[in-house]
Coordinates of C-alpha atoms in Angstrom, one line a residue:
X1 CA 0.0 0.0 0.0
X2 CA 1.2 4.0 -0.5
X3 CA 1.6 6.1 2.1
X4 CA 0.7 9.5 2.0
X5 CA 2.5 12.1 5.1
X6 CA -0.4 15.3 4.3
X7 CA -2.3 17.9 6.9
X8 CA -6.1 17.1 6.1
X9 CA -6.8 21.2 5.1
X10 CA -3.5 21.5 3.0
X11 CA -4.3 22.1 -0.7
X12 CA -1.9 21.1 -2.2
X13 CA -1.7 17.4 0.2
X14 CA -5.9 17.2 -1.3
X15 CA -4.7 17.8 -4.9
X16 CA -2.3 14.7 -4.2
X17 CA -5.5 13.2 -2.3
X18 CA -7.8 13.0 -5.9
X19 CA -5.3 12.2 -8.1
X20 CA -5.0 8.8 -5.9
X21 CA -8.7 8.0 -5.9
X22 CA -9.5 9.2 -9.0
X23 CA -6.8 6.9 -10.0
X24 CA -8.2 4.2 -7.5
X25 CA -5.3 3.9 -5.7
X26 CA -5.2 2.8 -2.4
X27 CA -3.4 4.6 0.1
X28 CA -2.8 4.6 3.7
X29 CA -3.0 8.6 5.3
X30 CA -0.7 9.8 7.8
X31 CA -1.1 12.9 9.5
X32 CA 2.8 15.1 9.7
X33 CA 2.5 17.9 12.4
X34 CA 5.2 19.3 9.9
X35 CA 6.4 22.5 11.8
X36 CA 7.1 20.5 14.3
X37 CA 9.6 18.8 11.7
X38 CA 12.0 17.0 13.1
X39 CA 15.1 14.3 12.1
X40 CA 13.2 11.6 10.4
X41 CA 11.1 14.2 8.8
X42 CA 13.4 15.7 7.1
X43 CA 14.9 12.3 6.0
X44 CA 11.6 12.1 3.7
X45 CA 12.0 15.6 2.4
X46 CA 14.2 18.0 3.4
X47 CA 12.2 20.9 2.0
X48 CA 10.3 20.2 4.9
X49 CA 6.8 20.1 3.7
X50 CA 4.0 18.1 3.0
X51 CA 2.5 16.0 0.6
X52 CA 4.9 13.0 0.7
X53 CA 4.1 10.2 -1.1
X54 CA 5.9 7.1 -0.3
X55 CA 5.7 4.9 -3.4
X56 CA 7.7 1.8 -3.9
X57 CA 10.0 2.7 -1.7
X58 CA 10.6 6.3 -2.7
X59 CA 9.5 9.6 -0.8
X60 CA 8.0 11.4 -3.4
X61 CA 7.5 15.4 -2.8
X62 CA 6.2 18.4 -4.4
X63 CA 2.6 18.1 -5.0
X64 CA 2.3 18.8 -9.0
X65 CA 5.0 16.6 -9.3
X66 CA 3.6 13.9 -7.6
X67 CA 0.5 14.2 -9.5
X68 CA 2.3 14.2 -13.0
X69 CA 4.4 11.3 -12.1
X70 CA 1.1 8.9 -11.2
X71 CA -0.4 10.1 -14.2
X72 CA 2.2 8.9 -15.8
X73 CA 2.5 5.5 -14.3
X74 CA -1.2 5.2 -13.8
X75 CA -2.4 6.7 -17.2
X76 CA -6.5 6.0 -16.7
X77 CA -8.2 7.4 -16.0
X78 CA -5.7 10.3 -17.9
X79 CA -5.3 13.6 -15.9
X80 CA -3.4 15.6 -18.6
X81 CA -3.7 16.0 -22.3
X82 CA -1.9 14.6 -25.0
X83 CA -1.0 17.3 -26.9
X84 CA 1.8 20.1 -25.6
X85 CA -0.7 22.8 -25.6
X86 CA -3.1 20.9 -23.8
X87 CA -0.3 19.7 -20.8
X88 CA 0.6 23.6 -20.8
X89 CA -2.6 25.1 -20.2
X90 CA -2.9 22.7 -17.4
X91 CA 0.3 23.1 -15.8
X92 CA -0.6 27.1 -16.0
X93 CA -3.7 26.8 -14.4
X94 CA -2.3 24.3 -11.8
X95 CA 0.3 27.5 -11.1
X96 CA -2.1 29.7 -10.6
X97 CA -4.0 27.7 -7.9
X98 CA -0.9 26.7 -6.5
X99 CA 1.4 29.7 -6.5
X100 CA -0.9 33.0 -7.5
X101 CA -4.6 32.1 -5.8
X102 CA -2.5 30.3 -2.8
X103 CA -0.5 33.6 -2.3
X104 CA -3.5 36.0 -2.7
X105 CA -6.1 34.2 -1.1
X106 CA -5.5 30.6 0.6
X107 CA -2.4 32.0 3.1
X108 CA -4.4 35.4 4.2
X109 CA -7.5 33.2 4.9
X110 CA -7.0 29.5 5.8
X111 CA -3.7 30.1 7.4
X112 CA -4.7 32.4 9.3
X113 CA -8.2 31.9 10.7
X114 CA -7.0 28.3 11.3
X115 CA -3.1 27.1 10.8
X116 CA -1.6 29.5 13.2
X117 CA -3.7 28.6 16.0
X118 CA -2.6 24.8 15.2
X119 CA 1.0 25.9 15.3
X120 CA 0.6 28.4 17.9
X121 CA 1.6 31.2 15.9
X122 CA -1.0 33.8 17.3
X123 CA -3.9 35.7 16.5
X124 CA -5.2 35.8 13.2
X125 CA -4.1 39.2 10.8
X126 CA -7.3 40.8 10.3
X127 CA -5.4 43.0 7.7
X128 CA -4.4 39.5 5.9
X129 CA -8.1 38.1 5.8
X130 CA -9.6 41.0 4.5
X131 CA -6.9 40.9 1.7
X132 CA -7.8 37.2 1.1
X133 CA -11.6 38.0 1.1
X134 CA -11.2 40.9 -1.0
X135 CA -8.8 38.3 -3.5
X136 CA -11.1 35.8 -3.5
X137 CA -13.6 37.7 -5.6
X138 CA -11.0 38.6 -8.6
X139 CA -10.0 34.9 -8.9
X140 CA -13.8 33.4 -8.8
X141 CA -14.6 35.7 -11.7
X142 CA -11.5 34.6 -13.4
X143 CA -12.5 30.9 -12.8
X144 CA -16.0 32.1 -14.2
X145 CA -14.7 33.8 -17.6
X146 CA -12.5 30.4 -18.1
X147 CA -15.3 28.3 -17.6
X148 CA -17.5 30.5 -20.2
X149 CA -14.9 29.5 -22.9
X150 CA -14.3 25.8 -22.0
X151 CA -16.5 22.9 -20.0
X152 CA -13.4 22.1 -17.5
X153 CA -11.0 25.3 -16.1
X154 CA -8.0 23.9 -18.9
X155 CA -10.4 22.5 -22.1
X156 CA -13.3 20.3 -22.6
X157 CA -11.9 17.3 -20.5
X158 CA -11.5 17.4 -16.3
X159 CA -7.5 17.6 -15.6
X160 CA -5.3 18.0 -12.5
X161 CA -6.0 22.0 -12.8
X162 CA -9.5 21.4 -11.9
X163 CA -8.3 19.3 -9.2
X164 CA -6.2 21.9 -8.1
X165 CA -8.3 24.7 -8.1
X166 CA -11.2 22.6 -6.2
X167 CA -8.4 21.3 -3.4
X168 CA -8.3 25.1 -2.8
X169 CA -11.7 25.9 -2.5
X170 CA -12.2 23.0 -0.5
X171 CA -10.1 24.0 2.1
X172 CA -11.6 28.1 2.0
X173 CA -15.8 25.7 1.7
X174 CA -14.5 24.3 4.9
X175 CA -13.9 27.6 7.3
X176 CA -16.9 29.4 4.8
X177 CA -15.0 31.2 3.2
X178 CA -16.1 31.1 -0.8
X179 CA -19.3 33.0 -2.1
X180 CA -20.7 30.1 -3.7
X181 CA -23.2 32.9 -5.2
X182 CA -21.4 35.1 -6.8
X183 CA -20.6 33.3 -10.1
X184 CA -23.3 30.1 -10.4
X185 CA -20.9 28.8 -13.4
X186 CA -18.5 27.7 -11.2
X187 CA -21.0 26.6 -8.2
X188 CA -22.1 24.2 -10.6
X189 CA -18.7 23.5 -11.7
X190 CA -17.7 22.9 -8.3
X191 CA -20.8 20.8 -7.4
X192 CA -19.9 18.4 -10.3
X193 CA -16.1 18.2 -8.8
X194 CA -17.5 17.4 -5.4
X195 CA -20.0 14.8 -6.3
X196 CA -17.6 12.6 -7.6
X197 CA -16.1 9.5 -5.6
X198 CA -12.7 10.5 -5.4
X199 CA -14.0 13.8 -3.4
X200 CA -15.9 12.1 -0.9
X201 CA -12.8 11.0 1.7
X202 CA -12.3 15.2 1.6
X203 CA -16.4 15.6 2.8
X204 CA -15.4 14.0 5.9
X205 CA -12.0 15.7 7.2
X206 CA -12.4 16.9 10.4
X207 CA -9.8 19.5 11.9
X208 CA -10.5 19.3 16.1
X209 CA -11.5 22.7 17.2
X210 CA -13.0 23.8 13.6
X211 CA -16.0 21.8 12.6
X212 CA -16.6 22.8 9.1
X213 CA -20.3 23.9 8.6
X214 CA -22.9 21.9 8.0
X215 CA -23.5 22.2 4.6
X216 CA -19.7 21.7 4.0
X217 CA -20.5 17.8 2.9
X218 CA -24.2 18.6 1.4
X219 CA -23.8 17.5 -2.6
X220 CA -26.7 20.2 -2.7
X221 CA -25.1 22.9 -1.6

């Protein structure tokens, strides 16, 4: 069986997450109180961070890597295109998400309404969560307009960018932080994401001292 060494509201350790089931791959999940990184840790990865993915023998890091290299060894269902453009729109989008949307709006909002109490890093940055909720607004129309011009946020077939964007607004659905309202094209988008069966280990993470709210595992949301 895989290991995987993830937090449960870490968006890049969900990405990692669906690419497994979607790929019906079993997996055994270990939760890494990574700041709290010590020796054996850093053995695994010496970046210091989670996802890990210990496959065959290997600690695998870096979550878009990890996710190209299973799509690569487990090609089916597929997660990236064929063709070059194809692979590049999806590795762009994936960097948005992961690098641009993270920045902007996942670090000012999830980290601090909920990591640094975890860590015991202090009180929350109002200044940083109104950035993230103002952010947040820019980057759903965004994902509306792309959605407009394609069926999936990188062309007509679901890829690891939609899996990337959704492991994000996963973890922001969880602490109630996305206006599901504001732009319906990617509610429904969203809802079609969540109602599949590799999303359904995500519905029922549960981070002690943060229940999610209730509607956070309602298909019908």
């Amino acid at each position: 069986m895989l290991s995987l060494f993830h937090v449960p509201l870490s968006p890049f350790c969900r990405k990692v997450r669906l690419t497994l089931a979607e790929k019906r791959l079993e997996v055994k999940l270990i939760e890494e109180r990574y700041w709290e990184a010590g020796t054996e840790f850093l053995r695994r990865n010496p970046a210091g961070k989670v996802p890990i993915l210990c496959y065959e023998g290997r600690m695998l890091a870096e979550s878009q890597a990890i996710c190209e290299f299973l799509d690569d060894v487990h090609p089916t269902p597929p997660l990236m295109p064929d063709d070059p453009a194809g692979r590049y729109e999806v590795r762009r989008v994936c960097a948005w998400f992961d690098d641009k949307f993270h920045s902007e709006v996942t670090s000012n909002l999830l980290y601090e309404r909920v990591n640094k109490k975890i860590m015991g890093g202090g009180y929350p940055d109002s200044q940083k969560i109104k950035t993230g909720s103002a952010r947040i607004k820019y980057h759903l129309d965004y994902m509306g307009w792309l959605l407009e011009h394609r069926r999936w946020l990188a062309g007509n077939a679901m890829t690891l960018a939609d899996f990337a964007a959704a492991a994000h607004l996963s973890c922001l659905d969880y602490i109630n932080d996305v206006d599901w309202d504001r732009v319906p094209v990617v509610k429904d988008w969203y809802a079609t994401i969540k109602s599949r069966p590799a999303f359904r280990p995500l519905l029922v993470d549960q981070v002690p001292g943060f229940p999610p709210p209730r509607r956070y595992a309602d298909l019908d949301f």
